[in-house]
mmCIF file of C-alpha atoms in Angstrom:
data_model
loop_
_atom_site.group_PDB
_atom_site.id
_atom_site.type_symbol
_atom_site.label_atom_id
_atom_site.label_comp_id
_atom_site.label_asym_id
_atom_site.label_seq_id
_atom_site.Cartn_x
_atom_site.Cartn_y
_atom_site.Cartn_z
ATOM 1 C CA MET N 7 221.084 157.759 19.081
ATOM 2 C CA ALA N 8 225.111 156.050 20.366
ATOM 3 C CA ALA N 9 226.879 156.099 23.862
ATOM 4 C CA GLU N 10 228.776 158.915 24.171
ATOM 5 C CA ILE N 11 231.892 158.374 27.300
ATOM 6 C CA VAL N 12 231.226 160.793 28.669
ATOM 7 C CA ASN N 13 231.193 161.739 32.508
ATOM 8 C CA PRO N 14 227.380 163.107 32.100
ATOM 9 C CA HIS N 15 227.743 165.812 34.866
ATOM 10 C CA SER N 16 229.582 169.272 35.282
ATOM 11 C CA GLU N 17 230.912 168.595 38.640
ATOM 12 C CA SER N 18 234.286 169.238 38.124
ATOM 13 C CA ALA N 19 236.498 166.491 40.637
ATOM 14 C CA GLY N 20 237.620 170.136 43.058
ATOM 15 C CA GLU N 21 233.614 169.929 43.293
ATOM 16 C CA ALA N 22 233.350 166.449 43.994
ATOM 17 C CA GLU N 23 236.714 166.295 46.241
ATOM 18 C CA ALA N 24 235.199 169.330 48.694
ATOM 19 C CA GLU N 25 231.194 167.669 48.970
ATOM 20 C CA GLY N 26 233.361 164.578 50.054
ATOM 21 C CA VAL N 27 230.984 162.786 47.785
ATOM 22 C CA ALA N 28 234.988 160.872 46.095
ATOM 23 C CA ARG N 29 236.014 158.915 49.611
ATOM 24 C CA ALA N 30 237.520 155.705 49.895
ATOM 25 C CA SER N 31 237.676 155.562 53.522
ATOM 26 C CA GLY N 32 237.937 158.249 55.396
ATOM 27 C CA ASP N 33 239.678 161.680 54.813
ATOM 28 C CA ALA N 34 241.387 159.729 51.891
ATOM 29 C CA PHE N 35 240.227 161.894 48.749
ATOM 30 C CA ASP N 36 239.755 159.105 46.141
ATOM 31 C CA PRO N 37 239.268 160.160 42.347
ATOM 32 C CA ALA N 38 237.767 156.479 41.298
ATOM 33 C CA PHE N 39 234.043 158.080 42.869
ATOM 34 C CA ALA N 40 235.567 161.058 41.710
ATOM 35 C CA LEU N 41 235.119 160.051 38.045
ATOM 36 C CA HIS N 42 232.188 157.842 38.969
ATOM 37 C CA ARG N 43 230.259 160.195 40.378
ATOM 38 C CA GLY N 44 226.687 160.201 37.353
ATOM 39 C CA GLY N 45 228.050 156.929 35.610
ATOM 40 C CA LYS N 46 230.632 156.965 32.755
ATOM 41 C CA MET N 47 228.488 156.976 29.872
ATOM 42 C CA ALA N 48 225.808 159.187 28.623
ATOM 43 C CA VAL N 49 222.559 158.895 25.662
ATOM 44 C CA ARG N 50 223.372 161.915 22.943
ATOM 45 C CA SER N 51 221.647 162.094 19.244
ATOM 46 C CA THR N 52 222.952 161.795 16.518
ATOM 47 C CA VAL N 53 220.378 163.565 14.698
ATOM 48 C CA PRO N 54 219.418 167.562 15.952
ATOM 49 C CA ILE N 55 216.236 168.763 16.800
ATOM 50 C CA ARG N 56 216.686 172.050 15.462
ATOM 51 C CA ASP N 57 212.343 173.195 14.909
ATOM 52 C CA LYS N 58 209.168 171.396 14.093
ATOM 53 C CA ASP N 59 210.847 170.412 10.639
ATOM 54 C CA ASP N 60 214.175 168.788 12.711
ATOM 55 C CA LEU N 61 210.675 167.444 15.291
ATOM 56 C CA SER N 62 208.247 165.405 12.509
ATOM 57 C CA LEU N 63 211.282 163.900 10.693
ATOM 58 C CA ALA N 64 212.736 161.693 13.595
ATOM 59 C CA TYR N 65 209.192 161.918 15.379
ATOM 60 C CA THR N 66 206.065 162.144 14.640
ATOM 61 C CA PRO N 67 204.777 161.644 12.304
ATOM 62 C CA GLY N 68 207.906 160.890 9.878
ATOM 63 C CA VAL N 69 209.318 158.228 11.634
ATOM 64 C CA ALA N 70 205.647 156.199 11.089
ATOM 65 C CA ARG N 71 206.810 155.972 7.605
ATOM 66 C CA VAL N 72 210.084 153.979 8.605
ATOM 67 C CA CYS N 73 208.550 151.969 10.771
ATOM 68 C CA THR N 74 205.920 150.393 8.601
ATOM 69 C CA ALA N 75 208.507 149.805 6.225
ATOM 70 C CA ILE N 76 210.450 147.662 8.449
ATOM 71 C CA ALA N 77 207.165 146.443 9.677
ATOM 72 C CA GLU N 78 206.863 145.439 5.990
ATOM 73 C CA GLN N 79 210.264 144.321 5.715
ATOM 74 C CA PRO N 80 212.007 143.771 8.906
ATOM 75 C CA GLU N 81 215.289 143.681 7.899
ATOM 76 C CA LEU N 82 214.919 147.380 7.751
ATOM 77 C CA VAL N 83 215.312 147.485 11.373
ATOM 78 C CA HIS N 84 218.931 147.108 10.397
ATOM 79 C CA ASP N 85 219.584 150.341 8.593
ATOM 80 C CA TYR N 86 216.576 152.798 9.552
ATOM 81 C CA THR N 87 217.424 151.923 13.690
ATOM 82 C CA TRP N 88 221.216 151.561 15.723
ATOM 83 C CA LYS N 89 220.510 148.211 16.021
ATOM 84 C CA SER N 90 223.412 146.672 13.813
ATOM 85 C CA GLN N 91 225.161 148.808 15.920
ATOM 86 C CA VAL N 92 225.019 148.065 19.212
ATOM 87 C CA VAL N 93 225.447 145.222 21.765
ATOM 88 C CA ALA N 94 223.643 144.272 25.188
ATOM 89 C CA VAL N 95 226.364 143.727 28.160
ATOM 90 C CA VAL N 96 224.515 141.174 30.059
ATOM 91 C CA THR N 97 225.513 140.292 33.793
ATOM 92 C CA ASP N 98 223.516 138.963 37.232
ATOM 93 C CA GLY N 99 227.209 140.219 39.321
ATOM 94 C CA THR N 100 227.730 136.819 40.151
ATOM 95 C CA ALA N 101 231.861 137.073 39.218
ATOM 96 C CA VAL N 102 232.391 140.565 39.230
ATOM 97 C CA LEU N 103 236.337 140.450 38.627
ATOM 98 C CA GLY N 104 237.812 139.587 41.358
ATOM 99 C CA LEU N 105 234.712 140.423 43.385
ATOM 100 C CA GLY N 106 232.946 137.286 43.053
ATOM 101 C CA ASP N 107 229.405 137.631 43.925
ATOM 102 C CA ILE N 108 228.382 141.328 44.586
ATOM 103 C CA GLY N 109 224.900 141.306 43.093
ATOM 104 C CA PRO N 110 223.653 143.765 40.050
ATOM 105 C CA GLU N 111 223.474 147.118 41.080
ATOM 106 C CA ALA N 112 226.978 147.201 42.121
ATOM 107 C CA SER N 113 227.533 145.499 38.846
ATOM 108 C CA LEU N 114 226.946 148.237 37.357
ATOM 109 C CA PRO N 115 230.134 150.366 37.689
ATOM 110 C CA VAL N 116 231.973 147.334 35.391
ATOM 111 C CA MET N 117 230.179 146.935 32.934
ATOM 112 C CA GLU N 118 229.344 150.459 32.009
ATOM 113 C CA GLY N 119 233.551 150.707 31.854
ATOM 114 C CA LYS N 120 232.634 147.570 29.480
ATOM 115 C CA ALA N 121 230.002 149.358 27.704
ATOM 116 C CA ILE N 122 232.499 152.205 27.270
ATOM 117 C CA LEU N 123 235.815 149.948 26.175
ATOM 118 C CA PHE N 124 232.767 148.727 23.676
ATOM 119 C CA LYS N 125 233.194 152.572 22.306
ATOM 120 C CA GLN N 126 236.460 153.320 22.598
ATOM 121 C CA PHE N 127 238.545 150.280 21.168
ATOM 122 C CA GLY N 128 236.127 148.765 18.699
ATOM 123 C CA GLY N 129 233.093 151.811 17.423
ATOM 124 C CA VAL N 130 230.493 149.829 18.683
ATOM 125 C CA ASP N 131 227.742 150.705 20.428
ATOM 126 C CA ALA N 132 226.874 149.156 24.152
ATOM 127 C CA VAL N 133 223.911 149.055 26.803
ATOM 128 C CA PRO N 134 224.643 147.581 30.489
ATOM 129 C CA ILE N 135 222.025 145.585 31.922
ATOM 130 C CA ALA N 136 222.343 144.159 34.727
ATOM 131 C CA LEU N 137 219.328 141.400 36.449
ATOM 132 C CA ALA N 138 217.991 141.211 39.585
ATOM 133 C CA THR N 139 217.600 136.832 39.046
ATOM 134 C CA THR N 140 220.567 134.310 39.442
ATOM 135 C CA ASP N 141 218.492 131.015 37.645
ATOM 136 C CA ALA N 142 220.009 130.555 34.490
ATOM 137 C CA ASP N 143 216.368 129.986 32.474
ATOM 138 C CA GLU N 144 215.037 133.652 33.466
ATOM 139 C CA ILE N 145 218.268 134.971 32.269
ATOM 140 C CA VAL N 146 218.081 133.383 28.560
ATOM 141 C CA ASP N 147 213.920 134.350 28.534
ATOM 142 C CA THR N 148 214.583 137.895 29.505
ATOM 143 C CA VAL N 149 217.566 138.675 26.806
ATOM 144 C CA VAL N 150 215.277 136.519 24.427
ATOM 145 C CA ARG N 151 212.940 138.875 24.481
ATOM 146 C CA LEU N 152 214.663 142.052 24.988
ATOM 147 C CA ALA N 153 217.232 140.834 21.412
ATOM 148 C CA PRO N 154 215.293 143.001 19.116
ATOM 149 C CA SER N 155 216.553 145.917 20.168
ATOM 150 C CA PHE N 156 220.288 144.730 20.349
ATOM 151 C CA GLY N 157 222.811 142.581 16.931
ATOM 152 C CA GLY N 158 224.791 141.491 19.903
ATOM 153 C CA VAL N 159 225.337 140.007 22.844
ATOM 154 C CA ASN N 160 227.684 140.198 25.754
ATOM 155 C CA LEU N 161 228.076 138.051 28.294
ATOM 156 C CA GLU N 162 229.573 138.990 31.218
ATOM 157 C CA ASP N 163 230.566 138.581 35.218
ATOM 158 C CA ILE N 164 228.570 135.928 35.209
ATOM 159 C CA SER N 165 229.903 132.554 37.320
ATOM 160 C CA ALA N 166 230.036 128.956 36.679
ATOM 161 C CA PRO N 167 228.997 126.408 35.237
ATOM 162 C CA ARG N 168 225.759 128.392 35.013
ATOM 163 C CA CYS N 169 227.701 130.952 31.835
ATOM 164 C CA PHE N 170 227.218 127.923 30.274
ATOM 165 C CA GLU N 171 224.491 126.617 30.185
ATOM 166 C CA ILE N 172 223.359 130.971 29.225
ATOM 167 C CA GLU N 173 226.218 130.968 26.497
ATOM 168 C CA ARG N 174 224.431 127.707 24.662
ATOM 169 C CA LYS N 175 220.725 128.514 25.235
ATOM 170 C CA LEU N 176 220.969 131.400 23.360
ATOM 171 C CA GLN N 177 223.560 130.627 21.365
ATOM 172 C CA GLU N 178 220.483 128.584 19.864
ATOM 173 C CA ARG N 179 217.693 131.019 20.663
ATOM 174 C CA LEU N 180 219.159 134.122 18.885
ATOM 175 C CA ASP N 181 220.425 134.495 14.872
ATOM 176 C CA ILE N 182 222.892 137.491 16.219
ATOM 177 C CA PRO N 183 226.073 137.163 17.921
ATOM 178 C CA VAL N 184 226.643 136.209 21.256
ATOM 179 C CA PHE N 185 229.972 136.213 23.246
ATOM 180 C CA HIS N 186 230.893 135.629 27.094
ATOM 181 C CA ASP N 187 233.420 137.532 27.182
ATOM 182 C CA ASP N 188 235.177 135.945 29.975
ATOM 183 C CA GLN N 189 235.787 132.569 28.116
ATOM 184 C CA HIS N 190 236.205 133.064 24.576
ATOM 185 C CA GLY N 191 237.912 137.073 24.365
ATOM 186 C CA THR N 192 240.626 135.853 27.313
ATOM 187 C CA ALA N 193 241.197 132.836 25.131
ATOM 188 C CA VAL N 194 241.518 134.671 21.847
ATOM 189 C CA VAL N 195 243.937 136.807 23.415
ATOM 190 C CA THR N 196 245.961 133.675 25.720
ATOM 191 C CA LEU N 197 245.922 131.747 22.098
ATOM 192 C CA ALA N 198 248.124 134.968 20.564
ATOM 193 C CA ALA N 199 249.993 136.169 23.241
ATOM 194 C CA LEU N 200 251.087 131.911 22.404
ATOM 195 C CA ARG N 201 251.619 131.898 18.732
ATOM 196 C CA ASN N 202 253.904 134.544 19.122
ATOM 197 C CA ALA N 203 256.256 133.351 22.558
ATOM 198 C CA ALA N 204 255.652 130.473 20.242
ATOM 199 C CA LYS N 205 257.125 131.319 16.570
ATOM 200 C CA LEU N 206 259.723 133.265 19.270
ATOM 201 C CA THR N 207 261.594 130.154 20.358
ATOM 202 C CA GLY N 208 260.957 128.475 17.130
ATOM 203 C CA ARG N 209 258.203 125.671 18.546
ATOM 204 C CA GLY N 210 255.143 125.554 16.511
ATOM 205 C CA LEU N 211 251.324 125.206 18.770
ATOM 206 C CA GLY N 212 251.805 121.211 18.101
ATOM 207 C CA ASP N 213 255.090 120.868 20.174
ATOM 208 C CA LEU N 214 254.226 122.727 23.891
ATOM 209 C CA ARG N 215 251.956 120.942 26.798
ATOM 210 C CA ALA N 216 250.221 123.690 28.600
ATOM 211 C CA VAL N 217 249.138 123.006 32.357
ATOM 212 C CA ILE N 218 245.491 125.487 33.230
ATOM 213 C CA SER N 219 245.398 126.703 37.396
ATOM 214 C CA GLY N 220 241.722 127.332 37.370
ATOM 215 C CA ALA N 221 238.644 125.680 35.238
ATOM 216 C CA GLY N 222 236.559 127.659 35.217
ATOM 217 C CA ALA N 223 234.877 130.136 32.295
ATOM 218 C CA ALA N 224 238.465 130.888 31.191
ATOM 219 C CA GLY N 225 240.125 127.599 32.129
ATOM 220 C CA VAL N 226 237.290 125.254 30.934
ATOM 221 C CA ALA N 227 237.155 128.425 26.970
ATOM 222 C CA ILE N 228 241.041 128.507 27.427
ATOM 223 C CA ALA N 229 241.408 124.917 26.954
ATOM 224 C CA LYS N 230 239.143 124.161 24.225
ATOM 225 C CA PHE N 231 240.055 126.070 22.594
ATOM 226 C CA LEU N 232 243.786 125.803 22.578
ATOM 227 C CA LEU N 233 243.298 122.530 21.904
ATOM 228 C CA GLU N 234 240.915 123.740 18.782
ATOM 229 C CA ALA N 235 244.045 125.779 17.586
ATOM 230 C CA GLY N 236 246.277 122.974 17.292
ATOM 231 C CA LEU N 237 248.723 123.582 20.750
ATOM 232 C CA GLY N 238 249.844 119.683 21.260
ATOM 233 C CA ASP N 239 248.387 118.953 25.128
ATOM 234 C CA VAL N 240 247.057 120.675 28.728
ATOM 235 C CA ALA N 241 245.997 119.199 31.802
ATOM 236 C CA VAL N 242 243.817 122.255 33.368
ATOM 237 C CA ALA N 243 243.693 121.998 37.545
ATOM 238 C CA ASP N 244 241.134 123.404 40.250
ATOM 239 C CA ARG N 245 241.662 123.287 43.229
ATOM 240 C CA LYS N 246 241.143 119.489 43.539
ATOM 241 C CA GLY N 247 244.631 118.629 41.094
ATOM 242 C CA ILE N 248 244.474 118.044 37.667
ATOM 243 C CA VAL N 249 241.146 117.478 35.522
ATOM 244 C CA SER N 250 241.172 113.871 35.296
ATOM 245 C CA ARG N 251 238.731 110.825 33.911
ATOM 246 C CA ASP N 252 239.763 108.826 37.432
ATOM 247 C CA ARG N 253 238.436 111.853 38.751
ATOM 248 C CA GLU N 254 234.714 110.400 40.671
ATOM 249 C CA ASP N 255 233.639 114.421 42.012
ATOM 250 C CA LEU N 256 233.735 115.701 38.744
ATOM 251 C CA THR N 257 230.536 118.796 37.455
ATOM 252 C CA PRO N 258 228.815 117.619 33.737
ATOM 253 C CA VAL N 259 231.591 120.267 32.328
ATOM 254 C CA LYS N 260 234.065 119.035 34.042
ATOM 255 C CA ARG N 261 233.626 115.779 32.734
ATOM 256 C CA GLU N 262 233.438 117.039 29.118
ATOM 257 C CA LEU N 263 236.983 118.649 29.912
ATOM 258 C CA ALA N 264 238.886 115.568 31.412
ATOM 259 C CA GLU N 265 238.139 113.259 28.127
ATOM 260 C CA LEU N 266 239.208 116.291 25.858
ATOM 261 C CA THR N 267 242.435 117.196 27.486
ATOM 262 C CA ASN N 268 245.144 115.816 29.637
ATOM 263 C CA ARG N 269 245.887 113.457 26.562
ATOM 264 C CA ALA N 270 249.339 111.990 28.831
ATOM 265 C CA GLY N 271 247.336 111.162 31.201
ATOM 266 C CA LEU N 272 248.234 113.011 34.286
ATOM 267 C CA SER N 273 246.962 112.962 37.172
ATOM 268 C CA GLY N 274 247.705 114.531 40.931
ATOM 269 C CA SER N 275 248.144 118.314 41.604
ATOM 270 C CA LEU N 276 249.573 121.693 40.203
ATOM 271 C CA GLU N 277 252.675 120.455 40.518
ATOM 272 C CA THR N 278 253.006 117.369 40.126
ATOM 273 C CA ALA N 279 251.673 118.323 36.325
ATOM 274 C CA LEU N 280 253.831 121.614 35.413
ATOM 275 C CA VAL N 281 257.234 118.817 35.571
ATOM 276 C CA GLY N 282 258.214 119.011 32.429
ATOM 277 C CA ALA N 283 254.897 121.318 31.212
ATOM 278 C CA ASP N 284 256.066 124.228 28.298
ATOM 279 C CA VAL N 285 253.347 126.849 29.681
ATOM 280 C CA PHE N 286 251.527 127.838 32.526
ATOM 281 C CA ILE N 287 248.690 129.234 32.644
ATOM 282 C CA GLY N 288 247.167 131.074 35.040
ATOM 283 C CA VAL N 289 242.968 132.113 35.332
ATOM 284 C CA SER N 290 242.818 131.142 39.299
ATOM 285 C CA GLY N 291 244.819 133.526 41.475
ATOM 286 C CA GLY N 292 245.983 131.524 44.838
ATOM 287 C CA THR N 293 250.337 130.853 44.390
ATOM 288 C CA VAL N 294 252.361 128.472 42.676
ATOM 289 C CA PRO N 295 255.240 127.527 44.668
ATOM 290 C CA GLU N 296 258.511 128.159 42.425
ATOM 291 C CA ALA N 297 259.898 125.290 43.420
ATOM 292 C CA ALA N 298 256.740 124.676 40.632
ATOM 293 C CA VAL N 299 257.787 126.515 38.406
ATOM 294 C CA ALA N 300 261.065 125.757 38.315
ATOM 295 C CA SER N 301 260.317 122.092 37.358
ATOM 296 C CA MET N 302 258.743 123.180 33.955
ATOM 297 C CA ALA N 303 260.636 122.971 30.609
ATOM 298 C CA GLU N 304 263.576 125.371 29.590
ATOM 299 C CA GLY N 305 262.481 128.550 27.685
ATOM 300 C CA ALA N 306 258.824 127.543 29.078
ATOM 301 C CA PHE N 307 255.723 130.392 29.086
ATOM 302 C CA VAL N 308 254.781 131.938 32.077
ATOM 303 C CA PHE N 309 251.363 133.644 31.560
ATOM 304 C CA ALA N 310 250.419 134.174 35.032
ATOM 305 C CA MET N 311 246.398 136.539 35.017
ATOM 306 C CA ALA N 312 245.108 136.705 38.164
ATOM 307 C CA ASN N 313 244.842 140.063 38.904
ATOM 308 C CA PRO N 314 246.199 141.640 40.764
ATOM 309 C CA ASN N 315 248.890 139.465 42.699
ATOM 310 C CA PRO N 316 250.062 136.855 39.696
ATOM 311 C CA GLU N 317 249.546 133.355 40.547
ATOM 312 C CA VAL N 318 253.216 133.588 39.546
ATOM 313 C CA HIS N 319 255.194 137.129 40.564
ATOM 314 C CA PRO N 320 256.439 138.472 37.291
ATOM 315 C CA ASP N 321 260.618 138.057 39.667
ATOM 316 C CA VAL N 322 259.736 135.261 40.175
ATOM 317 C CA ALA N 323 259.023 133.524 36.247
ATOM 318 C CA HIS N 324 261.624 135.539 34.735
ATOM 319 C CA LYS N 325 264.024 133.061 36.500
ATOM 320 C CA TYR N 326 262.721 130.123 34.399
ATOM 321 C CA ALA N 327 260.725 131.344 31.754
ATOM 322 C CA SER N 328 261.397 132.528 28.914
ATOM 323 C CA VAL N 329 258.800 134.985 28.203
ATOM 324 C CA VAL N 330 255.977 135.616 30.951
ATOM 325 C CA ALA N 331 253.035 137.640 30.554
ATOM 326 C CA THR N 332 250.362 138.885 32.832
ATOM 327 C CA GLY N 333 246.813 140.260 33.174
ATOM 328 C CA ARG N 334 248.034 143.837 35.077
ATOM 329 C CA SER N 335 248.604 147.009 32.507
ATOM 330 C CA ASP N 336 252.227 147.425 34.707
ATOM 331 C CA TYR N 337 254.295 144.629 33.113
ATOM 332 C CA PRO N 338 254.805 143.451 29.841
ATOM 333 C CA ASN N 339 252.426 141.496 27.274
ATOM 334 C CA GLN N 340 249.726 142.072 29.414
ATOM 335 C CA ILE N 341 246.594 139.253 28.558
ATOM 336 C CA ASN N 342 243.514 142.018 28.731
ATOM 337 C CA ASN N 343 240.401 141.580 26.685
ATOM 338 C CA VAL N 344 239.682 144.634 25.658
ATOM 339 C CA LEU N 345 241.993 143.556 22.331
ATOM 340 C CA ALA N 346 240.011 140.452 21.678
ATOM 341 C CA PHE N 347 236.513 141.796 21.907
ATOM 342 C CA PRO N 348 235.678 145.052 20.666
ATOM 343 C CA GLY N 349 237.025 144.293 16.866
ATOM 344 C CA ILE N 350 235.217 140.410 17.077
ATOM 345 C CA PHE N 351 231.705 142.027 17.848
ATOM 346 C CA ALA N 352 232.620 144.852 15.250
ATOM 347 C CA GLY N 353 233.308 142.428 12.726
ATOM 348 C CA ALA N 354 230.954 139.710 13.058
ATOM 349 C CA LEU N 355 228.484 143.103 13.651
ATOM 350 C CA GLN N 356 230.031 144.693 10.594
ATOM 351 C CA VAL N 357 229.020 142.015 8.187
ATOM 352 C CA ARG N 358 225.382 141.107 10.243
ATOM 353 C CA ALA N 359 227.073 137.628 11.506
ATOM 354 C CA SER N 360 224.254 134.819 12.774
ATOM 355 C CA ARG N 361 226.509 134.246 15.532
ATOM 356 C CA ILE N 362 230.455 133.816 16.202
ATOM 357 C CA THR N 363 231.884 131.219 15.144
ATOM 358 C CA GLU N 364 235.653 128.903 16.579
ATOM 359 C CA GLY N 365 237.207 129.718 12.927
ATOM 360 C CA MET N 366 235.740 133.719 13.473
ATOM 361 C CA LYS N 367 237.495 133.650 16.520
ATOM 362 C CA ILE N 368 241.175 131.726 15.928
ATOM 363 C CA ALA N 369 240.929 134.883 13.113
ATOM 364 C CA ALA N 370 241.060 137.467 15.262
ATOM 365 C CA ALA N 371 244.135 135.670 18.016
ATOM 366 C CA ASN N 372 246.000 135.606 14.508
ATOM 367 C CA ALA N 373 245.540 139.065 13.490
ATOM 368 C CA LEU N 374 245.786 139.728 17.219
ATOM 369 C CA ALA N 375 249.216 138.226 17.028
ATOM 370 C CA ASP N 376 249.811 139.185 13.680
ATOM 371 C CA VAL N 377 250.326 142.973 15.069
ATOM 372 C CA VAL N 378 253.499 142.594 16.403
ATOM 373 C CA GLY N 379 254.801 142.124 13.247
ATOM 374 C CA ASP N 380 258.985 142.210 13.444
ATOM 375 C CA ASP N 381 259.094 144.230 17.154
ATOM 376 C CA LEU N 382 258.581 140.922 18.645
ATOM 377 C CA ALA N 383 260.117 139.516 20.992
ATOM 378 C CA ALA N 384 259.979 138.439 24.501
ATOM 379 C CA ASP N 385 258.989 141.634 25.761
ATOM 380 C CA TYR N 386 256.502 142.357 23.452
ATOM 381 C CA VAL N 387 254.279 138.968 22.520
ATOM 382 C CA ILE N 388 250.865 140.752 22.384
ATOM 383 C CA PRO N 389 250.113 144.556 21.688
ATOM 384 C CA SER N 390 249.288 147.145 24.187
ATOM 385 C CA PRO N 391 245.395 147.971 23.720
ATOM 386 C CA PHE N 392 246.014 151.467 23.010
ATOM 387 C CA ASP N 393 247.781 150.465 19.774
ATOM 388 C CA GLU N 394 245.429 151.954 17.039
ATOM 389 C CA ARG N 395 246.358 148.986 15.031
ATOM 390 C CA VAL N 396 244.642 146.148 17.324
ATOM 391 C CA ALA N 397 241.026 147.517 16.836
ATOM 392 C CA PRO N 398 240.920 147.220 12.800
ATOM 393 C CA ALA N 399 243.036 144.159 12.220
ATOM 394 C CA VAL N 400 241.047 142.154 14.499
ATOM 395 C CA THR N 401 237.137 143.199 12.897
ATOM 396 C CA ALA N 402 238.802 142.994 9.225
ATOM 397 C CA ALA N 403 239.596 139.327 10.150
ATOM 398 C CA VAL N 404 236.723 138.146 11.629
ATOM 399 C CA ALA N 405 233.978 139.371 9.294
ATOM 400 C CA ALA N 406 236.925 138.218 6.220
ATOM 401 C CA ALA N 407 236.159 135.248 8.829
ATOM 402 C CA ALA N 408 232.695 135.853 9.136
ATOM 403 C CA ARG N 409 231.886 135.586 5.402
ATOM 404 C CA ALA N 410 234.301 132.144 4.722
ATOM 405 C CA GLU N 411 231.817 130.476 7.315
ATOM 406 C CA GLY N 412 228.681 131.610 5.901
ATOM 407 C CA VAL N 413 227.612 133.619 9.180
ATOM 408 C CA ALA N 414 227.793 136.551 7.399
ATOM 409 C CA ARG N 415 224.968 137.940 5.957
ATOM 410 C CA ARG N 416 225.845 141.275 3.921
#
């Protein structure tokens, strides 16, 4: 079987409009409702069942021979089922896009969307799984029990700090890739864009001091990942200011972050940290005052990635920054996770990796940055999700890194 990117109902958008099933408010027609009617996915067979002979091979009695072989040699499950080609997209609906805690049912349209992006951009089948629990241990136990059916697990839209614990425990208990995209997908694409921005301006990562607005899943992961990749320094700010060792109100996750970041020993507000900073990375929402942006170093980079309203409007950012990126598709340099996760999982599944390592993520970021090549410009430091070179480049780089790091099993 495979997930098929189809609208599984036969009703046209016009018919949907006529029946009033696609109305967002009042009498105004909303095409999003027409597109989502019946869901965005279906399942199709990859083998024909035309007669009794086909049936006897696809199901009983033929299937019994395959089951027996797998029982005797469990590794054959990868060759004779879809396990090694399919990812579970798991959520509890507590941190959905910009909507927050809307629950598992309301999260399903997003999870379906994630699944069809896996297929469209990476050729990877994916199944949305929305869980009716927010207890970290219950989520872990449930996913562990489901794991025999899947080659990898993509955690999605699970609120911090539980997302860190859930990912860590699943990585400890499973021998398949577990990847929280809100953390690592965002970090990979950010690093790729930052590498190219630095290259464009004749600098290296080690020359840069960054400030991150937001100490949730994305902010924490980006900070750690950029330091791993060689960034000079990074300070992270939450609602109460810079995450620093002198604060007594930090969660365990933020205490660890304080030990790793802010080598300059800054304290106080986000605005204080931005004075003289080379990079602003926004993953929090809110608004950064123009005066704070103006106080950054000459030739600074502004990656304001909140959706739909960037922390710094691009028109303001361009007054002071040499490179501007957002999370939006209607501006240049979109930091979009779809550039990373399909290829990362495709590469990991291709070699049956037991996990996704830091080296595999850095390889993905480097490959993504290299796609830009000689076309590098201030308004083109990261490729488009529709660039057909992206997924193959990331897939190949991740597979090679998995083999180099000893986590590949074929």
